[in-house]
Short mmCIF file of C-alpha atoms and ligand atoms in Angstrom, two decimals:
data_model
loop_
_atom_site.label_atom_id
_atom_site.label_comp_id
_atom_site.label_asym_id
_atom_site.label_seq_id
_atom_site.Cartn_x
_atom_site.Cartn_y
_atom_site.Cartn_z
CA MET A 1 67.31 53.33 96.24
CA ALA A 2 64.13 53.95 94.31
CA ASN A 3 62.61 50.78 95.61
CA SER A 4 63.14 48.38 98.41
CA SER A 5 62.19 45.19 96.67
CA PRO A 6 62.73 41.92 98.52
CA VAL A 7 63.15 40.18 95.17
CA VAL A 8 66.33 39.83 93.14
CA PRO A 9 65.65 41.39 89.73
CA SER A 10 65.87 39.36 86.53
CA SER A 11 69.16 39.16 84.70
CA ARG A 12 69.16 40.32 81.09
CA VAL A 13 70.85 39.59 77.82
CA VAL A 14 71.21 41.91 74.84
CA ARG A 15 71.82 39.99 71.64
CA CYS A 16 72.15 41.11 68.04
CA LEU A 17 69.52 39.51 65.86
CA ALA A 18 71.76 39.76 62.79
CA CYS A 19 75.12 38.35 63.95
CA GLY A 20 74.16 36.71 67.25
CA SER A 21 76.77 38.61 69.31
CA THR A 22 76.04 39.37 72.93
CA VAL A 23 76.29 43.09 73.54
CA ASP A 24 76.94 45.05 76.75
CA GLU A 25 73.61 46.09 78.25
CA THR A 26 74.76 49.35 79.83
CA PRO A 27 73.26 50.93 77.91
CA PRO A 28 71.82 48.56 75.31
CA PRO A 29 72.66 50.07 71.93
CA ASP A 30 70.07 50.59 69.21
CA VAL A 31 72.51 49.07 66.70
CA CYS A 32 74.94 46.19 67.18
CA PRO A 33 78.48 47.59 67.63
CA PHE A 34 79.87 44.62 65.66
CA CYS A 35 77.66 44.46 62.58
CA GLY A 36 75.11 47.30 62.73
CA GLY A 37 72.22 44.82 63.19
CA LEU A 38 69.25 45.24 65.49
CA PRO A 39 69.65 44.04 69.09
CA GLU A 40 67.00 42.43 71.29
CA LEU A 41 66.84 42.76 75.06
CA ARG A 42 65.59 39.66 76.80
CA HIS A 43 65.16 38.77 80.46
CA GLN A 44 66.07 35.44 81.97
CA LEU A 45 62.93 34.47 83.82
CA THR A 46 61.69 31.57 85.91
CA PRO A 47 58.31 30.54 87.34
CA GLU A 48 59.71 31.17 90.83
CA LEU A 49 60.39 34.81 89.99
CA GLY A 50 57.04 34.88 88.19
CA ASN A 51 55.12 33.95 91.35
CA LYS A 52 56.85 36.62 93.38
CA VAL A 53 56.48 39.39 90.81
CA ARG A 54 52.83 38.58 90.16
CA ASP A 55 52.00 38.85 93.87
CA LEU A 56 54.10 41.97 94.37
CA ALA A 57 52.59 43.73 91.34
CA ALA A 58 49.05 42.97 92.54
CA GLU A 59 49.80 44.11 96.10
CA ARG A 60 51.40 47.34 94.87
CA ARG A 61 48.34 48.10 92.78
CA LYS A 62 46.03 47.60 95.76
CA ASN A 63 48.19 49.27 98.41
CA PRO A 64 50.72 51.56 96.78
CA GLU A 65 53.39 52.32 99.35
CA HIS A 66 56.02 53.79 97.06
CA PRO A 67 55.51 56.36 94.26
CA LEU A 68 56.65 53.73 91.78
CA ASP A 69 53.85 51.42 92.88
CA ARG A 70 51.38 53.77 91.16
CA SER A 71 53.01 53.21 87.79
CA GLY A 72 51.71 50.36 85.66
CA VAL A 73 55.27 49.92 84.41
CA TRP A 74 57.21 50.03 87.67
CA ARG A 75 54.79 47.82 89.60
CA PHE A 76 56.58 45.14 87.60
CA ARG A 77 60.01 46.64 88.32
CA GLU A 78 61.81 43.37 89.06
CA ILE A 79 61.34 42.46 85.41
CA VAL A 80 61.72 45.90 83.81
CA TYR A 81 65.06 47.33 82.69
CA GLY A 82 66.57 49.62 85.33
CA GLY A 83 63.92 48.89 87.99
CA GLU A 84 66.66 48.24 90.54
CA HIS A 85 68.11 51.74 90.12
CA SER A 86 67.16 55.28 90.95
CA PRO A 87 66.12 57.86 90.03
CA ILE A 88 63.15 56.79 87.94
CA ALA A 89 61.51 59.35 85.64
CA THR A 90 57.84 58.49 86.12
CA LEU A 91 54.66 60.43 85.38
CA GLY A 92 52.39 57.67 86.69
CA GLU A 93 52.13 55.87 83.34
CA GLY A 94 50.21 52.65 82.77
CA GLY A 95 47.32 51.47 84.91
CA THR A 96 45.12 51.93 81.83
CA ARG A 97 41.57 50.66 81.51
CA LEU A 98 40.68 47.30 80.08
CA ILE A 99 37.23 48.00 78.66
CA ARG A 100 34.74 45.29 77.79
CA LEU A 101 33.28 46.18 74.38
CA MET A 102 29.83 44.69 74.84
CA GLN A 103 28.06 45.80 71.68
CA ILE A 104 30.83 45.09 69.22
CA GLY A 105 31.73 41.88 71.01
CA ASP A 106 28.09 40.69 70.76
CA GLU A 107 27.96 41.58 67.07
CA MET A 108 31.08 39.49 66.50
CA GLY A 109 30.02 36.72 68.87
CA ILE A 110 33.22 37.03 70.90
CA GLU A 111 34.42 38.25 74.29
CA LEU A 112 36.05 41.53 73.33
CA HIS A 113 38.21 43.79 75.49
CA ALA A 114 40.08 47.00 74.66
CA LYS A 115 43.23 47.95 76.53
CA HIS A 116 43.04 51.73 76.28
CA GLU A 117 46.53 53.17 76.20
CA GLY A 118 45.04 56.61 75.54
CA ASP A 119 44.71 56.74 79.35
CA ASN A 120 48.46 57.34 79.72
CA PRO A 121 49.80 60.72 80.92
CA THR A 122 50.43 62.07 77.40
CA GLY A 123 47.62 60.05 75.85
CA SER A 124 49.49 57.18 74.21
CA PHE A 125 51.32 53.93 74.97
CA LYS A 126 54.63 55.68 74.31
CA ASP A 127 54.78 56.77 77.95
CA ARG A 128 55.38 53.19 79.08
CA GLY A 129 58.58 53.00 77.11
CA MET A 130 59.55 56.60 77.66
CA THR A 131 59.68 56.25 81.45
CA VAL A 132 62.24 53.45 81.05
CA VAL A 133 64.45 55.10 78.46
CA MET A 134 64.32 58.53 80.12
CA SER A 135 65.27 57.07 83.50
CA ASP A 136 68.28 55.48 81.84
CA ALA A 137 69.22 58.73 80.05
CA VAL A 138 69.10 60.64 83.35
CA ARG A 139 71.22 58.06 85.18
CA ARG A 140 73.85 58.10 82.46
CA GLY A 141 74.06 61.88 82.55
CA SER A 142 72.69 62.41 79.04
CA ARG A 143 71.72 66.03 78.41
CA VAL A 144 69.74 65.64 75.20
CA VAL A 145 67.26 63.03 74.01
CA LEU A 146 66.38 62.73 70.34
CA CYS A 147 63.58 61.12 68.40
CA ALA A 148 61.89 61.05 65.03
CA SER A 149 58.16 60.83 65.35
CA THR A 150 54.74 60.74 63.78
CA GLY A 151 53.70 62.73 66.87
CA ASN A 152 53.08 60.53 69.89
CA THR A 153 56.68 59.66 70.63
CA SER A 154 57.60 63.33 70.40
CA ALA A 155 54.81 64.39 72.76
CA SER A 156 55.87 61.75 75.25
CA ALA A 157 59.60 62.46 74.90
CA ALA A 158 58.96 66.17 75.40
CA ALA A 159 56.94 65.65 78.59
CA TYR A 160 59.35 63.15 80.16
CA ALA A 161 62.44 65.13 79.14
CA THR A 162 61.23 68.43 80.49
CA SER A 163 60.13 66.90 83.79
CA SER A 164 63.57 65.25 84.07
CA GLY A 165 65.50 68.43 83.28
CA LEU A 166 66.65 67.16 79.88
CA LYS A 167 66.40 68.76 76.49
CA ALA A 168 64.32 66.98 73.83
CA GLY A 169 65.08 67.35 70.14
CA VAL A 170 62.45 65.97 67.80
CA VAL A 171 62.31 65.59 64.04
CA LEU A 172 58.85 65.36 62.50
CA PRO A 173 57.60 64.84 58.95
CA LYS A 174 56.35 68.27 57.89
CA GLY A 175 52.59 68.63 57.61
CA GLN A 176 51.95 64.99 58.58
CA VAL A 177 51.53 65.18 62.34
CA ALA A 178 48.10 65.38 63.98
CA LEU A 179 47.33 68.68 65.67
CA GLY A 180 47.00 67.42 69.24
CA LYS A 181 50.41 65.77 69.11
CA LEU A 182 52.11 68.79 67.56
CA ALA A 183 50.59 71.05 70.21
CA GLN A 184 51.68 68.72 73.03
CA THR A 185 55.22 68.47 71.69
CA LEU A 186 55.54 72.26 71.58
CA PHE A 187 53.76 72.75 74.90
CA PHE A 188 56.29 70.55 76.70
CA GLY A 189 59.12 72.58 75.23
CA ALA A 190 60.78 70.25 72.73
CA GLN A 191 63.11 71.68 70.15
CA LEU A 192 61.26 70.87 66.95
CA LEU A 193 62.66 70.30 63.49
CA GLU A 194 60.46 69.50 60.52
CA VAL A 195 61.78 67.50 57.61
CA ASP A 196 60.36 67.80 54.14
CA GLY A 197 59.81 64.07 53.80
CA SER A 198 58.30 61.09 55.58
CA PHE A 199 58.76 59.69 59.08
CA ASP A 200 61.34 57.34 57.57
CA ASP A 201 63.43 60.32 56.42
CA ALA A 202 63.15 61.86 59.88
CA MET A 203 64.21 58.54 61.42
CA HIS A 204 67.24 58.31 59.17
CA LEU A 205 68.32 61.78 60.23
CA VAL A 206 67.90 61.06 63.91
CA ARG A 207 69.82 57.80 63.77
CA GLU A 208 72.75 59.67 62.23
CA LEU A 209 72.54 62.39 64.89
CA SER A 210 72.33 59.95 67.76
CA GLN A 211 75.79 58.59 67.04
CA ASP A 212 76.90 61.57 69.12
CA PRO A 213 77.61 60.06 72.57
CA ARG A 214 76.05 63.04 74.36
CA VAL A 215 72.58 62.16 73.16
CA THR A 216 70.17 59.30 73.82
CA LEU A 217 67.91 58.01 71.08
CA VAL A 218 64.45 57.50 72.54
CA ASN A 219 62.82 55.88 69.51
CA SER A 220 61.78 52.26 69.76
CA ALA A 221 64.99 51.21 67.98
CA ASN A 222 66.32 51.58 71.52
CA PRO A 223 65.40 48.21 73.02
CA ILE A 224 64.83 49.50 76.55
CA ARG A 225 61.84 51.47 75.33
CA LEU A 226 60.27 48.22 74.25
CA ASP A 227 61.03 46.75 77.65
CA GLY A 228 58.52 49.21 79.13
CA GLN A 229 55.94 48.58 76.41
CA ARG A 230 55.85 44.88 77.38
CA THR A 231 53.86 45.93 80.45
CA ILE A 232 50.79 46.65 78.28
CA VAL A 233 50.46 42.90 77.89
CA PHE A 234 51.37 42.11 81.50
CA GLU A 235 48.64 44.49 82.71
CA ALA A 236 45.99 43.27 80.28
CA PHE A 237 46.49 39.69 81.45
CA GLU A 238 46.55 40.75 85.09
CA GLN A 239 43.21 42.50 84.53
CA LEU A 240 41.82 39.29 83.04
CA GLY A 241 43.00 37.20 85.98
CA TYR A 242 45.63 35.54 83.75
CA GLU A 243 42.90 33.71 81.83
CA ALA A 244 43.87 32.61 78.33
CA VAL A 245 43.36 35.05 75.46
CA ASP A 246 43.01 33.85 71.88
CA TRP A 247 44.10 36.97 70.01
CA LEU A 248 45.98 40.16 70.79
CA VAL A 249 45.28 42.67 68.02
CA PHE A 250 47.12 45.98 67.61
CA PRO A 251 48.12 48.59 65.01
CA ALA A 252 51.59 48.35 63.53
CA GLY A 253 53.83 51.10 62.18
CA ASN A 254 57.47 51.15 63.20
CA LEU A 255 56.89 47.64 64.67
CA GLY A 256 58.02 48.44 68.20
CA ASN A 257 54.85 47.13 69.81
CA CYS A 258 54.83 44.01 67.67
CA SER A 259 58.34 43.28 68.93
CA ALA A 260 57.55 44.17 72.55
CA PHE A 261 54.36 42.10 72.62
CA GLY A 262 56.19 39.04 71.32
CA TRP A 263 58.77 39.47 74.08
CA ALA A 264 55.98 39.94 76.64
CA VAL A 265 54.17 36.78 75.61
CA ASP A 266 57.39 34.78 75.70
CA ASP A 267 58.25 36.26 79.10
CA MET A 268 54.84 35.42 80.50
CA VAL A 269 55.22 31.81 79.45
CA ASN A 270 58.67 31.67 81.11
CA LEU A 271 57.27 33.32 84.24
CA GLY A 272 54.54 30.69 84.41
CA TRP A 273 51.79 33.32 83.97
CA LEU A 274 50.39 31.75 80.82
CA ASP A 275 49.78 28.20 79.63
CA ARG A 276 48.63 29.10 76.15
CA PRO A 277 50.05 32.20 74.46
CA PRO A 278 47.72 34.40 72.43
CA ARG A 279 48.20 34.78 68.69
CA LEU A 280 49.38 38.22 67.68
CA ALA A 281 47.64 40.14 64.90
CA ALA A 282 49.53 43.21 63.68
CA VAL A 283 47.36 45.56 61.61
CA GLN A 284 48.76 48.03 59.10
CA ALA A 285 47.09 50.74 57.04
CA ALA A 286 46.89 49.61 53.42
CA GLY A 287 48.83 52.67 52.21
CA ALA A 288 51.67 51.98 54.63
CA ALA A 289 51.84 48.21 54.78
CA PRO A 290 55.37 46.95 54.07
CA PHE A 291 55.16 44.45 56.94
CA HIS A 292 51.92 43.03 55.59
CA ALA A 293 53.50 42.71 52.13
CA SER A 294 56.46 40.94 53.69
CA PHE A 295 54.17 38.58 55.62
CA GLU A 296 52.45 37.63 52.38
CA GLN A 297 55.89 36.72 50.98
CA GLY A 298 56.97 34.64 53.98
CA LEU A 299 58.59 37.41 56.08
CA GLU A 300 62.00 36.98 54.52
CA LYS A 301 62.67 40.60 53.73
CA LEU A 302 60.96 43.93 53.91
CA GLU A 303 60.71 46.38 51.04
CA ARG A 304 60.32 50.05 51.85
CA VAL A 305 57.17 51.77 50.56
CA GLN A 306 56.14 55.42 50.20
CA PRO A 307 53.58 55.64 53.03
CA GLU A 308 50.18 57.32 52.80
CA THR A 309 47.23 56.92 55.17
CA VAL A 310 44.73 58.92 57.18
CA ALA A 311 46.15 57.18 60.27
CA THR A 312 49.15 59.50 60.48
CA ALA A 313 50.60 57.72 63.53
CA ILE A 314 51.37 54.68 61.37
CA ARG A 315 52.31 56.46 58.16
CA ILE A 316 55.61 54.59 58.05
CA GLY A 317 57.20 52.89 55.05
CA ASN A 318 60.44 51.47 56.43
CA PRO A 319 59.84 50.12 59.94
CA VAL A 320 62.97 49.93 62.06
CA SER A 321 62.02 46.93 64.20
CA PHE A 322 61.23 44.53 61.35
CA PRO A 323 63.79 41.86 62.41
CA ARG A 324 62.35 41.77 65.94
CA ALA A 325 58.70 41.94 64.86
CA ARG A 326 59.15 39.09 62.39
CA LEU A 327 60.20 36.82 65.26
CA SER A 328 57.19 37.87 67.34
CA ILE A 329 54.82 36.93 64.53
CA GLU A 330 56.58 33.65 63.81
CA LYS A 331 56.75 32.56 67.44
CA THR A 332 53.10 33.27 68.22
CA ASP A 333 51.66 31.85 65.00
CA GLY A 334 50.68 35.43 64.36
CA VAL A 335 49.31 37.24 61.34
CA VAL A 336 49.87 40.60 59.70
CA LEU A 337 46.90 42.33 58.10
CA SER A 338 46.23 45.48 56.17
CA VAL A 339 43.05 47.56 56.25
CA THR A 340 41.90 50.51 54.17
CA ASP A 341 41.54 54.06 55.45
CA GLU A 342 37.79 53.71 55.03
CA GLN A 343 37.76 50.62 57.23
CA ILE A 344 39.87 52.45 59.83
CA LEU A 345 37.51 55.41 60.03
CA GLU A 346 34.47 53.12 60.07
CA ALA A 347 36.03 51.18 62.97
CA GLN A 348 36.74 54.43 64.80
CA ARG A 349 33.05 55.40 64.52
CA ARG A 350 31.98 51.89 65.52
CA LEU A 351 33.88 52.14 68.80
CA ALA A 352 31.85 55.24 69.68
CA ARG A 353 28.81 53.00 70.08
CA ASP A 354 30.54 51.35 73.02
CA GLY A 355 31.43 54.79 74.38
CA VAL A 356 35.06 54.47 73.38
CA GLY A 357 37.15 56.95 71.41
CA CYS A 358 40.64 56.55 70.03
CA GLU A 359 42.76 58.03 67.29
CA PRO A 360 42.55 56.56 63.76
CA ALA A 361 45.70 54.41 64.00
CA SER A 362 44.34 52.73 67.11
CA ALA A 363 41.06 51.95 65.39
CA ALA A 364 42.99 49.98 62.77
CA SER A 365 43.07 47.19 65.36
CA LEU A 366 39.27 46.86 65.29
CA ALA A 367 39.24 46.99 61.48
CA GLY A 368 41.80 44.18 61.48
CA LEU A 369 39.75 42.15 63.94
CA GLN A 370 36.69 42.47 61.69
CA GLN A 371 38.80 41.06 58.87
CA LEU A 372 39.85 38.10 61.04
CA CYS A 373 36.18 37.46 61.88
CA ASP A 374 35.16 37.68 58.22
CA ARG A 375 37.86 35.20 57.28
CA GLY A 376 36.75 32.82 60.04
CA GLU A 377 40.12 32.99 61.79
CA VAL A 378 38.54 34.48 64.89
CA THR A 379 35.70 32.17 65.83
CA PRO A 380 32.62 32.56 68.06
CA GLY A 381 33.45 32.48 71.74
CA ASP A 382 37.05 33.62 71.27
CA ARG A 383 38.48 36.02 73.82
CA VAL A 384 40.19 38.95 72.11
CA VAL A 385 42.13 41.95 73.41
CA LEU A 386 42.50 45.00 71.19
CA VAL A 387 45.21 47.49 72.03
CA LEU A 388 43.96 51.05 71.49
CA THR A 389 47.23 52.92 71.31
CA GLY A 390 46.23 56.58 71.43
CA HIS A 391 43.62 59.06 72.70
CA LEU A 392 40.70 60.29 70.60
CA LEU A 393 41.73 63.95 70.93
CA LYS A 394 45.18 63.41 69.49
CA ASP A 395 43.76 63.97 66.02
CA PRO A 396 40.78 66.37 66.13
CA GLN A 397 41.05 67.09 62.41
CA ALA A 398 40.35 63.46 61.54
CA LEU A 399 37.18 63.69 63.63
CA LEU A 400 35.93 67.02 62.33
CA SER A 401 36.49 66.11 58.71
CA GLN A 402 34.08 63.18 59.10
CA ASN A 403 31.33 65.04 60.91
CA PRO A 404 28.05 66.17 59.33
CA THR A 405 27.50 69.91 59.03
CA VAL A 406 26.50 71.78 62.15
CA GLN A 407 23.21 73.68 62.02
CA GLN A 408 23.17 77.36 62.96
CA VAL A 409 20.59 79.03 65.14
CA PRO A 410 20.22 82.76 65.88
CA ALA A 411 20.68 83.68 69.57
CA GLY A 412 17.38 83.66 71.49
CA GLU A 413 15.47 81.60 68.89
CA VAL A 414 14.19 78.91 71.22
CA GLU A 415 11.64 77.54 68.79
CA ALA A 416 14.13 77.22 65.95
CA ALA A 417 16.59 75.51 68.31
CA ALA A 418 13.91 73.08 69.48
CA GLN A 419 12.98 72.30 65.89
CA HIS A 420 16.60 71.60 64.93
CA LEU A 421 16.96 69.30 67.93
CA GLY A 422 13.79 67.46 67.00
CA LEU A 423 12.03 68.35 70.27
N1 F0G B 501 49.46 53.66 67.32
C1 F0G B 501 49.85 54.91 67.62
C2 F0G B 501 48.83 55.81 68.20
C3 F0G B 501 51.17 55.32 67.39
O1 F0G B 501 51.54 56.56 67.71
C4 F0G B 501 52.09 54.41 66.81
C5 F0G B 501 53.46 54.81 66.54
C6 F0G B 501 51.64 53.13 66.52
C7 F0G B 501 50.33 52.79 66.78
C8 F0G B 501 52.52 52.11 65.92
O2 F0G B 501 53.32 51.53 66.88
O3 F0G B 501 55.51 51.95 65.86
O4 F0G B 501 55.24 50.34 67.73
O5 F0G B 501 54.38 49.82 65.46
N2 F0G B 501 53.88 55.98 66.64
C9 F0G B 501 55.29 56.41 66.52
C10 F0G B 501 55.46 57.85 66.90
C11 F0G B 501 55.92 56.00 65.27
O6 F0G B 501 56.43 58.48 66.47
O7 F0G B 501 54.66 58.37 67.66
P1 F0G B 501 54.70 50.86 66.47
#
């Protein structure tokens, strides 16, 4: 066994959000076998289990005795899909910093924290879901994992697949993936296909291909990936001593995180870890904001858009997890916002003043928070957690294209160098 937990793990239910059917959880499908709808994976949780898991997770963090104890996902293994099985494909994901943003927080008059998922092994939150879905693929004897990606999922899938002895096939939108992510994906040996279209076209292709029973789809349509992403919220609250948080603000593209965070909040209430759930704020880039448009119309349906934004990670026009994400927003009295590319890049630069870097998509969360402050929805004294989803160096081009020109100095010209540096 991968772990010798004294605690009986949670039982789980997979239910189709479209037709309500209960679906076999081994493995949970990414589409309902009865109607083609989107399934959700939910745990049946009690405060009794909550007490035990909270203590165990804290103890494992302090005194890791098992390799899984070092993972910020598997420390919570009694309430994570597949935690009772072995082997587990872990690269030590999670355990990311919760950073107090003093300057920005003071400017806004709030207590502001950033959960920096760029700290993960491949530099994004995707690793938390990938460890769960890859472990399942290995156990079921899958040889190939497939994903469409704007770059982070593919980098993560490639790293976890290669370290698990699996082949990763990835389909990317041609010319729309940030350099760091492309390089990572190739470095970890994924088989790469580029499609002359958007992420949504790549996703369509991959969903067709993954009907082949030999392959596992590792996109967030697969609900067990989201099961791992719930731990972002578990960890953030653990780091805050389970004190109440007013707002949880994050960027939104394919709407996996929005779904996972809603599940996490609900789970934490059922586990007795929270009295008052935070409100969720999902932030989209204005050029790729079908969820925001839907929110403005009452969340009844979602209309696909042709996406365009500098935040390539969230350049998505037809998000797969809409039916799940809608519930998360509704249940948490949440909001969906959209921010311009200019506001995103300005927010990215603003974070630098607190010594924090992240990729453009991640900075959308801060731009969204500023909008909530301006509207008076976030009020002085509020405690807010931003989720920064990816590492600064994922997208070096976005950084260099904003920088002022670099001055040149001939070798050996000390005086000229001193003058340029203002010394
Ligand atoms: N932030 C980053 C850095 C991302 O890479 C993504 C999604 C998101 C936010 C949006 O999260 O899809 O759960 O709403 N990236 C995917 C990818 C689509 O392929 O890497 P979401």
